[in-house]
Coordinates of C-alpha atoms in Angstrom, one line a residue:
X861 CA -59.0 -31.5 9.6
X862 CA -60.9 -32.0 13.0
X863 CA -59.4 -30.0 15.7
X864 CA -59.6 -32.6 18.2
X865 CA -57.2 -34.8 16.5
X866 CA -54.6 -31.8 15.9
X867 CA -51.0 -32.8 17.8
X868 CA -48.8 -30.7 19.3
X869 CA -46.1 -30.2 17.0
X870 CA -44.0 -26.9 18.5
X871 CA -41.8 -25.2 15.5
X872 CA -38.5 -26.1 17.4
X873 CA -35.5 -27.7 16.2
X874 CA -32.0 -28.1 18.1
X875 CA -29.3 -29.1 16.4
X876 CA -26.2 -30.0 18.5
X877 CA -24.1 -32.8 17.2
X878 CA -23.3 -33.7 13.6
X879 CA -23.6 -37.1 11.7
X880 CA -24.1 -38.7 14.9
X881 CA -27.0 -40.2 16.9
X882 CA -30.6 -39.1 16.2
X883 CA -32.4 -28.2 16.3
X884 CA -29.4 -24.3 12.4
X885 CA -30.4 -20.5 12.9
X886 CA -30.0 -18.7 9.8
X887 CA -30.0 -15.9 11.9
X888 CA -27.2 -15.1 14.4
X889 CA -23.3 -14.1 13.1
X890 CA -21.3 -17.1 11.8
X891 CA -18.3 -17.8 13.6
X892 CA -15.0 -15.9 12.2
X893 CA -13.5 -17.8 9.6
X894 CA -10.0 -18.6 10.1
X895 CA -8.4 -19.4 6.8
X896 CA -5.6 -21.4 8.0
X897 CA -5.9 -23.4 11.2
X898 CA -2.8 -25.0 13.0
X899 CA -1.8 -29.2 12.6
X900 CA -2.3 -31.0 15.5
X901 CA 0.1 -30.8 17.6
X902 CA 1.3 -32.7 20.6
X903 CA -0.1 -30.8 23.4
X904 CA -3.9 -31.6 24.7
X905 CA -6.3 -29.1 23.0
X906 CA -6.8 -26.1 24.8
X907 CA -10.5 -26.1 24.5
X908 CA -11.0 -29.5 26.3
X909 CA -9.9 -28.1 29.4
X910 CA -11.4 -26.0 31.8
X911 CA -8.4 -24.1 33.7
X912 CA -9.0 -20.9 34.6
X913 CA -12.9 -21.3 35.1
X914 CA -14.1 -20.4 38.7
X915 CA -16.9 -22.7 38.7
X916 CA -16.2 -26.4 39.8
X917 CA -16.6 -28.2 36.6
X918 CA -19.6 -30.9 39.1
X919 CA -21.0 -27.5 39.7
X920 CA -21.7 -26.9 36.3
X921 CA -22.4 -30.5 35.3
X922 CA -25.6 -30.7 38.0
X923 CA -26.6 -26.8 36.9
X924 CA -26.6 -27.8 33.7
X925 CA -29.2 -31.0 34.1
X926 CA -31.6 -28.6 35.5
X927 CA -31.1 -26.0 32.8
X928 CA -31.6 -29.1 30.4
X929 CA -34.7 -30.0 32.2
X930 CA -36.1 -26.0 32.4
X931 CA -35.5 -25.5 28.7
X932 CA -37.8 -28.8 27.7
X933 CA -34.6 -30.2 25.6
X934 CA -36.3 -33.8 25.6
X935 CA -39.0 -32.5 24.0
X936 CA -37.5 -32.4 20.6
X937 CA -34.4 -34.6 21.7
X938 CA -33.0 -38.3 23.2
X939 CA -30.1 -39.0 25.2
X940 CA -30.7 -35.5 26.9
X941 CA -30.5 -37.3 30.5
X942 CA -33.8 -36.0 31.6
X943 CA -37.2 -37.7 31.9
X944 CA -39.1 -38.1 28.5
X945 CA -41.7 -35.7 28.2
X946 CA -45.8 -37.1 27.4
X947 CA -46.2 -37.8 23.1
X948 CA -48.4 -34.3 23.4
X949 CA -45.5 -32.3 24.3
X950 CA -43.0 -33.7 22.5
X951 CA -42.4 -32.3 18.5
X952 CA -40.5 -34.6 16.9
X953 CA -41.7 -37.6 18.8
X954 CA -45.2 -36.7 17.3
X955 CA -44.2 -36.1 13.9
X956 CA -42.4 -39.4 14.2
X957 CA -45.1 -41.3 15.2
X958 CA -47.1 -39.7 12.7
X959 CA -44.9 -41.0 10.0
X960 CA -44.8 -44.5 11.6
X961 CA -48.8 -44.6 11.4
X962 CA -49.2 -45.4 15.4
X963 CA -50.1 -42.2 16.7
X964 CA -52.2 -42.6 19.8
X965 CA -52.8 -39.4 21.6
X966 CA -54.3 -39.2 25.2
X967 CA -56.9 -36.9 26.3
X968 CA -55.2 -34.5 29.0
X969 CA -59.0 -33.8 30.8
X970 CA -60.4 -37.8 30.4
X971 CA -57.4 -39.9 29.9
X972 CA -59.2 -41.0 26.8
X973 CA -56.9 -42.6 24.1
X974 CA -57.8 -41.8 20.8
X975 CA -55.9 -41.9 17.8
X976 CA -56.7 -40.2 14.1
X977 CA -58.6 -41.7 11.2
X978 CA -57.1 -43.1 8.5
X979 CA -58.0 -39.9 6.4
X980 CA -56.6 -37.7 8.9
X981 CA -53.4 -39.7 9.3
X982 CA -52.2 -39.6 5.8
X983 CA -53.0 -36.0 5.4
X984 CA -51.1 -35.3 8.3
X985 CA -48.2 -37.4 7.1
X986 CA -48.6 -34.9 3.7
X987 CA -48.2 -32.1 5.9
X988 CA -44.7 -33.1 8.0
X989 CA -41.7 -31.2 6.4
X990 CA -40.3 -30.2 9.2
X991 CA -38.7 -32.0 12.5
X992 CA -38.2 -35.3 11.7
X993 CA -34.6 -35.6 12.7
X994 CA -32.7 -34.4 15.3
X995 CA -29.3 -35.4 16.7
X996 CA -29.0 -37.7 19.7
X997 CA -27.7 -35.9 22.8
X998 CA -25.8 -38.9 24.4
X999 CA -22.1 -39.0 24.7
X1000 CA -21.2 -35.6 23.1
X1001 CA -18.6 -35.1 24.7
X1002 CA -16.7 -37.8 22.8
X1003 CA -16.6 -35.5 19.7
X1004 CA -17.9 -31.8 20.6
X1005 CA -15.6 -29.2 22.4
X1006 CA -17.3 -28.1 25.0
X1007 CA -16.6 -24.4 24.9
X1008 CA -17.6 -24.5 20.6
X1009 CA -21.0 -25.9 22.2
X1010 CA -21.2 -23.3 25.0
X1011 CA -21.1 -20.1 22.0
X1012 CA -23.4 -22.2 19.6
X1013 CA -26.2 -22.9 22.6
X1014 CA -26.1 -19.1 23.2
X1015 CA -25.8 -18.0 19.8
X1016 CA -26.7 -20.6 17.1
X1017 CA -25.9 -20.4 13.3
X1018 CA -26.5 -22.1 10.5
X1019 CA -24.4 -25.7 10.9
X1020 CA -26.6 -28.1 8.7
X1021 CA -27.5 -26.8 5.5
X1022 CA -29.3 -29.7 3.9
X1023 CA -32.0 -28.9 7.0
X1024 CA -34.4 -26.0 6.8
X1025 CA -35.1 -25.5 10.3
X1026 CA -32.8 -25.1 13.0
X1027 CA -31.4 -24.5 16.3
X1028 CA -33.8 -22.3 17.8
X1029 CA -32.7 -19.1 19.6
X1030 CA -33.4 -19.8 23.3
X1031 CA -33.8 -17.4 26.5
X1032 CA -30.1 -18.8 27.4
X1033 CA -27.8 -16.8 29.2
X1034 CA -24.2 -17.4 28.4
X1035 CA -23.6 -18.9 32.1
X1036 CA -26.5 -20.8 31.8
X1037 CA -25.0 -22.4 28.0
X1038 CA -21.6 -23.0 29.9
X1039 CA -23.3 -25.1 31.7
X1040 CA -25.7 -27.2 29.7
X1041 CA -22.4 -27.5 27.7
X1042 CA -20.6 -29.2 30.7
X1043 CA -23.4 -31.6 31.4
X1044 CA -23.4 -32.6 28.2
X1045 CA -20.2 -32.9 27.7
X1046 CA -20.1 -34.8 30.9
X1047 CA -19.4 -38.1 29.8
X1048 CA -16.0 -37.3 27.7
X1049 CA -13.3 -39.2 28.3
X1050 CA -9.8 -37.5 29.6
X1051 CA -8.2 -34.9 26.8
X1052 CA -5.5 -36.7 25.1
X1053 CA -2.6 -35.5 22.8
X1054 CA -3.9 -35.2 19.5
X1055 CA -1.7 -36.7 16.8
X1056 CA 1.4 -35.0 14.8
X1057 CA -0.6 -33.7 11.1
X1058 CA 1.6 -34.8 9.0
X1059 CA -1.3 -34.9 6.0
X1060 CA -1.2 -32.6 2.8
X1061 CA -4.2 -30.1 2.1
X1062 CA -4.1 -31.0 -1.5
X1063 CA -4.2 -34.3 -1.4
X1064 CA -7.1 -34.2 1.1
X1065 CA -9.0 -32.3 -1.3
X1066 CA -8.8 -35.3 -3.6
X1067 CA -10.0 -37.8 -0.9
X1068 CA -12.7 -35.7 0.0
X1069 CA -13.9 -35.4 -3.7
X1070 CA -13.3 -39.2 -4.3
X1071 CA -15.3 -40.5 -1.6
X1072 CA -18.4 -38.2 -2.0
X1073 CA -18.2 -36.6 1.0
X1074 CA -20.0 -33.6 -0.5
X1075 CA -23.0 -35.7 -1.1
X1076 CA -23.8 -34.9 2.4
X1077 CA -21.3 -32.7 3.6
X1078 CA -21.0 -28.6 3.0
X1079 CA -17.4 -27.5 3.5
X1080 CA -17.7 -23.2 3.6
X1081 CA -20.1 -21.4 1.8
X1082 CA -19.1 -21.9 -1.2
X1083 CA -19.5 -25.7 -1.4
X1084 CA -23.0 -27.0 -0.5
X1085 CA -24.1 -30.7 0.0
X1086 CA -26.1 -32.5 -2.9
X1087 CA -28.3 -33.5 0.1
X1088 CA -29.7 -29.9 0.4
X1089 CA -31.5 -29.6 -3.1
X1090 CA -31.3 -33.7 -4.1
X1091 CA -34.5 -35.5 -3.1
X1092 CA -32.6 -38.9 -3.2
X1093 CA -30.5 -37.7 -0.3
X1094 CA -33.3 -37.5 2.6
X1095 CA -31.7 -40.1 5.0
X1096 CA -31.0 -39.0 8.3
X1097 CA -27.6 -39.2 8.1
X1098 CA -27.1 -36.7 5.4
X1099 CA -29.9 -34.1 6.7
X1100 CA -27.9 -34.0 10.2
X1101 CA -24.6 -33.5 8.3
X1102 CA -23.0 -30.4 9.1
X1103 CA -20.8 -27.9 7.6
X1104 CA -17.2 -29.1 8.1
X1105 CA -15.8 -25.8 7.8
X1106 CA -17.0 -25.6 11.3
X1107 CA -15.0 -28.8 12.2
X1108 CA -11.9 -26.6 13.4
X1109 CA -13.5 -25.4 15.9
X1110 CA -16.3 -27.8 17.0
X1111 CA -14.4 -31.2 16.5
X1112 CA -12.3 -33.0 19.4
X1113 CA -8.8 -32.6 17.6
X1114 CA -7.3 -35.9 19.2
X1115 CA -10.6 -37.7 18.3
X1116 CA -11.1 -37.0 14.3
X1117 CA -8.5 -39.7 13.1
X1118 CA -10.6 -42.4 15.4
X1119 CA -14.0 -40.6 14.1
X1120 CA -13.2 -40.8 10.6
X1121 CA -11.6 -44.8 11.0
X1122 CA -15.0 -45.8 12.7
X1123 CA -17.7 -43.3 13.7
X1124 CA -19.6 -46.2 15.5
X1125 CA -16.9 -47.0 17.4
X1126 CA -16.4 -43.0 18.9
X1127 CA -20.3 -42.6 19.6
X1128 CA -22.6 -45.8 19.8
X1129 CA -25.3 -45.1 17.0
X1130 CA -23.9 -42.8 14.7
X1131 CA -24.7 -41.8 12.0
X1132 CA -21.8 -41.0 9.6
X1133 CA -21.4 -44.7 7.8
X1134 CA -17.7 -45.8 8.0
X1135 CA -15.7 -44.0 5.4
X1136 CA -13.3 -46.7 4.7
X1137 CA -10.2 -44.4 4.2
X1138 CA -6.6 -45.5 5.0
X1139 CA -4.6 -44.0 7.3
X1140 CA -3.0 -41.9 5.3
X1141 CA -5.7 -40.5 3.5
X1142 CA -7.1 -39.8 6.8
X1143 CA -3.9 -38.0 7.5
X1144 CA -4.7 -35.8 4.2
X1145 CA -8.1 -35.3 4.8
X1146 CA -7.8 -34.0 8.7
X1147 CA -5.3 -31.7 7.2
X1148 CA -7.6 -30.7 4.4
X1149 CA -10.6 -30.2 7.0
X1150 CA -8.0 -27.8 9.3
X1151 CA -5.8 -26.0 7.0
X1152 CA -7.7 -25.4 3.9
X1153 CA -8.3 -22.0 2.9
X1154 CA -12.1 -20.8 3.1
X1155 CA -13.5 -17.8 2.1
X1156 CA -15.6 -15.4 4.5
X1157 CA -19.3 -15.7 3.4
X1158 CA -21.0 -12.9 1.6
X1159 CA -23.4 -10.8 3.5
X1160 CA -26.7 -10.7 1.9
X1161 CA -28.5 -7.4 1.2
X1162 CA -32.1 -6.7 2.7
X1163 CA -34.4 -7.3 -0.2
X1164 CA -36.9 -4.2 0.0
X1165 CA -40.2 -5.8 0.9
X1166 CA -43.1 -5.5 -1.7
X1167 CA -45.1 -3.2 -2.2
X1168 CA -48.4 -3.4 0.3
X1169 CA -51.5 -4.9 -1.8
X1170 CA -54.4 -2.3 -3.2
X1171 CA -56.9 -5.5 -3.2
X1172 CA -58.9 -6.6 -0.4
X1173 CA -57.0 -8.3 2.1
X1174 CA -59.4 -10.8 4.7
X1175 CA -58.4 -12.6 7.9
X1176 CA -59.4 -15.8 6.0
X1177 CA -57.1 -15.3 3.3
X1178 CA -54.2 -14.6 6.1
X1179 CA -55.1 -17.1 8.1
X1180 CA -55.0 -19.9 5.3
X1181 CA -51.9 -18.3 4.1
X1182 CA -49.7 -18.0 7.5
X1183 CA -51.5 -18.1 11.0
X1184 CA -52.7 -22.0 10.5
X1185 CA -49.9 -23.3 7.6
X1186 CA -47.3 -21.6 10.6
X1187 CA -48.2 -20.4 13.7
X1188 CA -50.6 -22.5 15.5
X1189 CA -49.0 -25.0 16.7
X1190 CA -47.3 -23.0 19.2
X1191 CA -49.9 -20.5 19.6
X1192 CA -53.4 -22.0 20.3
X1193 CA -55.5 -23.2 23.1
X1194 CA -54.9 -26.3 24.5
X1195 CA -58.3 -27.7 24.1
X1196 CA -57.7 -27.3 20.5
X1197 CA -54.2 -28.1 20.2
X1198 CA -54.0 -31.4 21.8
X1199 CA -50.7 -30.4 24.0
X1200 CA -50.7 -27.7 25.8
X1201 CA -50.8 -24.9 23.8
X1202 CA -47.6 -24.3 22.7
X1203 CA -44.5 -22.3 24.2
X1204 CA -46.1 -19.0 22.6
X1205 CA -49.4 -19.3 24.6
X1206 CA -48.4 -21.5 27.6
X1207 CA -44.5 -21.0 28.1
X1208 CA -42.1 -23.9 27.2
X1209 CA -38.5 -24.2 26.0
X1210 CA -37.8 -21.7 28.9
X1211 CA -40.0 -19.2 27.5
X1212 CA -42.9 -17.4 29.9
X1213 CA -46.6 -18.1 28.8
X1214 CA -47.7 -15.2 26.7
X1215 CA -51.2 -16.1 26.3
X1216 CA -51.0 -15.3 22.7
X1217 CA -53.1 -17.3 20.8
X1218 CA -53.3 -17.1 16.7
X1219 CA -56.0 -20.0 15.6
X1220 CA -59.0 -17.2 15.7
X1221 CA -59.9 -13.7 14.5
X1222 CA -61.1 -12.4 18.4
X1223 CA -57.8 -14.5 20.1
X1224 CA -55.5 -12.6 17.8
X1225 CA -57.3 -9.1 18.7
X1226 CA -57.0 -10.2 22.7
X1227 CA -53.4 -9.7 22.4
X1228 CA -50.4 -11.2 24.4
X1229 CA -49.0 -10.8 28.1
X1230 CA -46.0 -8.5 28.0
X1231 CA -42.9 -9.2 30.4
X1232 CA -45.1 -7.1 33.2
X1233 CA -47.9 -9.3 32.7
X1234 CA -50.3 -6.8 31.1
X1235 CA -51.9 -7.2 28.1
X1236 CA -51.3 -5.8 25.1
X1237 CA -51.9 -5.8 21.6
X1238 CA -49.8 -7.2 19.0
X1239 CA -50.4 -4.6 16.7
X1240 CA -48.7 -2.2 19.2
X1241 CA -45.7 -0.6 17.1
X1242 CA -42.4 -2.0 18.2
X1243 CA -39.2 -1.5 17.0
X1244 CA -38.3 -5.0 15.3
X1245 CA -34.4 -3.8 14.0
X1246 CA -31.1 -1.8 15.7
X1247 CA -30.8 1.7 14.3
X1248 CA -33.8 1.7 12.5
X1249 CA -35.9 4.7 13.4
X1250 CA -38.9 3.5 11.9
X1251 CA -41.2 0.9 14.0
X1252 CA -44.4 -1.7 12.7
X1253 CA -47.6 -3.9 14.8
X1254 CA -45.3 -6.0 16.7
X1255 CA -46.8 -8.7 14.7
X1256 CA -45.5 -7.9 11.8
X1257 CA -41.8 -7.3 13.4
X1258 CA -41.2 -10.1 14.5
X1259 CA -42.1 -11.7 10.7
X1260 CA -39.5 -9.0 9.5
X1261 CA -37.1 -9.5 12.3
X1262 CA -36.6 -13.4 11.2
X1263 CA -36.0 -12.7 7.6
X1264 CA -32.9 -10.5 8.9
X1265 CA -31.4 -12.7 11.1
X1266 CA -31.2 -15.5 8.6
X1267 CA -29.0 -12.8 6.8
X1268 CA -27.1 -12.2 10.3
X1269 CA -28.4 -8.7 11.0
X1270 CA -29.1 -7.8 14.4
X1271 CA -32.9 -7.7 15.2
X1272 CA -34.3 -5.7 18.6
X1273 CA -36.9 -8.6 18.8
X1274 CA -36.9 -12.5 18.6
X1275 CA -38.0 -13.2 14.8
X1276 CA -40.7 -15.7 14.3
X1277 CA -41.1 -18.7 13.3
X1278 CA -38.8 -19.6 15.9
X1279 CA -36.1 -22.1 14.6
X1280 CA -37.8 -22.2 10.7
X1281 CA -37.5 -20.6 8.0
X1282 CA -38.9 -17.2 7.6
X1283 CA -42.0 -16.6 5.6
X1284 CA -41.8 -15.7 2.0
X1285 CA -41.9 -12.2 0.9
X1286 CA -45.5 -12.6 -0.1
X1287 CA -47.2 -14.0 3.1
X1288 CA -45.3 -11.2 4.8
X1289 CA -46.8 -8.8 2.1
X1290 CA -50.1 -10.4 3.1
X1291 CA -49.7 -9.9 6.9
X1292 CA -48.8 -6.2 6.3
X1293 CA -51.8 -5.7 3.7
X1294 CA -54.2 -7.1 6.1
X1295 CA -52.7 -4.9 9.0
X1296 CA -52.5 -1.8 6.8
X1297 CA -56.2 -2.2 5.9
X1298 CA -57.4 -2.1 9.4
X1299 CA -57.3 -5.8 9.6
X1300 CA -60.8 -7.1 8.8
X1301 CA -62.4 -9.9 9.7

C-alpha cells in the first residue's frame, strides 16, 4: 500500500445514544445492577432535573460546547454542534467515504487533491472493520438522562455488544462530563410526569420474544443479540443497539411509551424501526424492561499470559503482526499518515502530543514525551496494574492494561488500543518475545 494514499483513520469510537441517529469500553465497572426497578410513577423523574447543582444549568450548557469542541467529538460524530472537522481528521467520515468509493483526500502542504487508485481503494475497503457507525449526537436529550450520560462520558462500559469497539476512555474530568452532558442534553424538552406502569413483567417477556427484539437487542449478560455473531445482522440499526438492561437508568422514563409507539417521531432519524406494538403491550414491555430481574455479570479471571517464545522474534514479524494491522494510525508522522498524525503522536481527543510514533524501527526506539515533556523510552518499566508489585516496558503495559479493563479490573495506565478491542494473547506474546530478546531489528 503506498504511504501517501494512507487516511487518517484514529482507533476511536464514541458511543452515546442507542438505536437512534447515526464510540463501548470493555474496560471500566458496569453500572450496579438493580434487580427490580420501580413503575413509573406520577412524579417527574428525579434525574431529569438539576436541583441542587450549583452550577447554572446555561453555565454548563456553553462549557460544555467548548469541552465538545476540545475533545475533537466531530471527529468521529454528527449533530455534535461544533464545526466539522477536514476528511483527514475525521475517522469515521474517512472510513465512510472509503466504503462509498469517493474518497478524495487533500494534500495538507500543496492543497493537492488526490484520491487512491482503484487497487488501493478496494483493499482498503477489505481492511475497514472498524468505525463505520456511530450514533448521531442531535437531540439527546429527548431520550438520554442526562446524569446516566454524565457517569458513562467519565467512565464508559460496554453498552452495544453487537460492536467491537467502543467508547473510548477520554482525559474527562467528572465536571468537565457534567457538562458535555448538559450541552447535549440541551435541547430536551421540559420533564414530564411519566405514566402510571400498570404492565406485567411476564407478559413483557412474551412481547419481547415475539417481536424479535433480541435480534438486535442484549437485555443483561446473559442474553446477547443475534446481531453480535450473525453476519446477516450488520445494519446500522442493529450494531448501535444497546443493552436494555441499561434502559433503567439511561432511558427518559416519561418518554419510553412515545419511543417505543414511534421512535421517528421522539428523535428525527432514528434508527430503531417502528415496533408496531399496542398500547398494552407497550405497557408490558416497559414493565418487563424496568422490573425484570437480571443477574450481576460474572467477573472474568485473568488468563495467565503465554509463555514468552524461544524462537527468533524480528521487528518485521512484530510489526506485520501489531504496530501497522493496529497502531499506526494514531501513531505515525503526518507526512505519512495523511492527517496529522494521530492523537498518540500529535495530541487530539483532548490528549497532549506525545511524539510517539510506531510506523518504524528507529521512531519506536526515539521514544515518547512524558507529561514533563522529556523524552523517554517506551520500554521504561512502568507499573501497568493496582497492587501488582511487578512492572513491564511501558509498551507492553499498556497492551496488558487493555486486556484487564475489558474484564473491569483497574489498570494504573490507559490500555491501548484505545476504544478496540485488545490484542490477542498471541500478538501480545509476540510484543513481549521481541522485548525480552533485546528487541532486534
Amino acid at each position: 500500500m503506498s504511504p501517501r494514499f494512507r487516511p487518517l483513520t484514529l482507533l476511536l469510537l464514541v458511543g452515546l445514544a442507542g438505536c437512534e441517529p447515526t464510540a463501548k469500553n470493555r474496560g471500566s465497572p458496569q453500572p450496579s445492577h438493580t434487580t427490580a426497578a420501580p413503575s413509573i410513577s406520577g412524579s417527574a423523574d428525579p434525574l431529569l432535573t438539576t436541583r441542587g447543582d450549583p452550577v447554572p444549568h446555561a453555565t454548563r450548557v456553553a462549557r460544555g460546547k467548548r469541552w465538545v469542541q476540545q475533545f475533537e467529538c466531530a471527529r468521529c460524530h454528527d449533530g455534535s454542534g461544533v464545526e466539522t472537522p477536514p476528511l483527514t481528521k475525521q475517522c469515521v467520515g474517512c472510513h465512510r467515504a472509503i466504503q462509498a468509493g469517493g474518497l478524495k483526500l487533500t494534500d495538507p502542504t500543496t492543497g493537492k487533491v488526490s484520491s487512491p487508485t482503484p487497487a488501493v481503494l478496494a483493499e482498503w475497503q477489505g481492511h475497514i472493520v472498524h468505525l463505520r457507525h456511530v450514533p448521531d449526537l442531535a437531540d439527546l436529550g429527548e431520550t438520554l438522562r442526562p446524569e446516566w450520560l454524565a457517569r458513562f462520558l467519565a467512565n464508559p462500559h460496554d453498552l452495544r455488544p453487537a460492536l467491537p469497539a467502543s467508547m473510548p476512555r477520554l482525559p474527562l474530568s467528572e465536571e468537565q462530563a457534567r457538562d458535555v452532558a448538559a450541552y447535549l442534553t440541551r435541547t430536551a424538552p421540559r420533564p414530564v410526569a411519566g405514566r402510571v406502569n400498570a404492565g406485567d413483567a411476564r407478559r413483557g417477556a412474551g412481547v419481547f420474544a415475539s417481536h424479535g427484539c433480541g435480534k438486535c437487542h442484549a437485555f443483561g449478560p446473559a442474553q446477547r443479540p443475534e446481531a453480535a455473531s450473525d453476519p446477516r445482522f450488520l445494519a446500522p440499526d442493529a450494531l448501535l443497539a444497546p443493552d436494555l438492561q441499561f434502559t433503567r437508568e439511561r432511558f427518559r422514563t416519561d418518554r419510553l411509551d412515545a419511543w417505543l409507539e414511534d421512535p421517528q417521531r421522539v428523535r428525527d432519524g432514528a434508527l430503531m424501526p417502528k415496533p408496531k406494538l399496542t398500547p398494552a403491550e407497550r405497557r408490558d414491555v416497559i414493565a418487563y424492561l424496568l422490573e425484570a430481574e437480571l443477574p450481576k455479570p460474572a467477573r472474568q479471571a485473568l488468563r495467565a499470559p503465554l509463555p514468552l517464545l524461544t524462537r527468533p522474534v524480528t521487528f518485521d514479524e512484530v510489526n506485520q503482526a501489531v504496530f501497522r494491522k493496529v497502531c499506526w494510525h494514531c501513531h505515525a508522522q503526518p507526512s505519512f499518515a495523511r492527517g496529522d498524525g494521530g492523537p498518540g503522536m500529535t495530541g487530539g481527543f483532548g490528549f497532549e502530543p506525545r511524539r510517539l510514533d510506531l510506523s518504524a524501527y528507529g521512531a519506536i526506539l526515539a521514544g515518547y514525551l512524558d507529561d514533563a515533556g522529556e523524552t523517554r523510552s517506551v520500554f521504561t518499566p512502568a507499573a501497568a496494574f493496582e497492587g501488582e508489585r511487578d512492572s513491564h516496558p511501558m509498551l507492553l503495559a499498556v497492551l496488558l492494561a487493555r486486556q484487564r479493563e475489558e474484564l473491569g479490573f483497574a489498570a494504573s495506565v490507559r490500555g491501548m488500543p484505545l476504544g478496540l478491542p485488545a490484542l490477542s494473547p498471541p500478538q501480545i506474546q509476540l510484543v513481549a518475545s521481541w522485548i525480552d530478546q533485546g528487541r532486534p531489528h
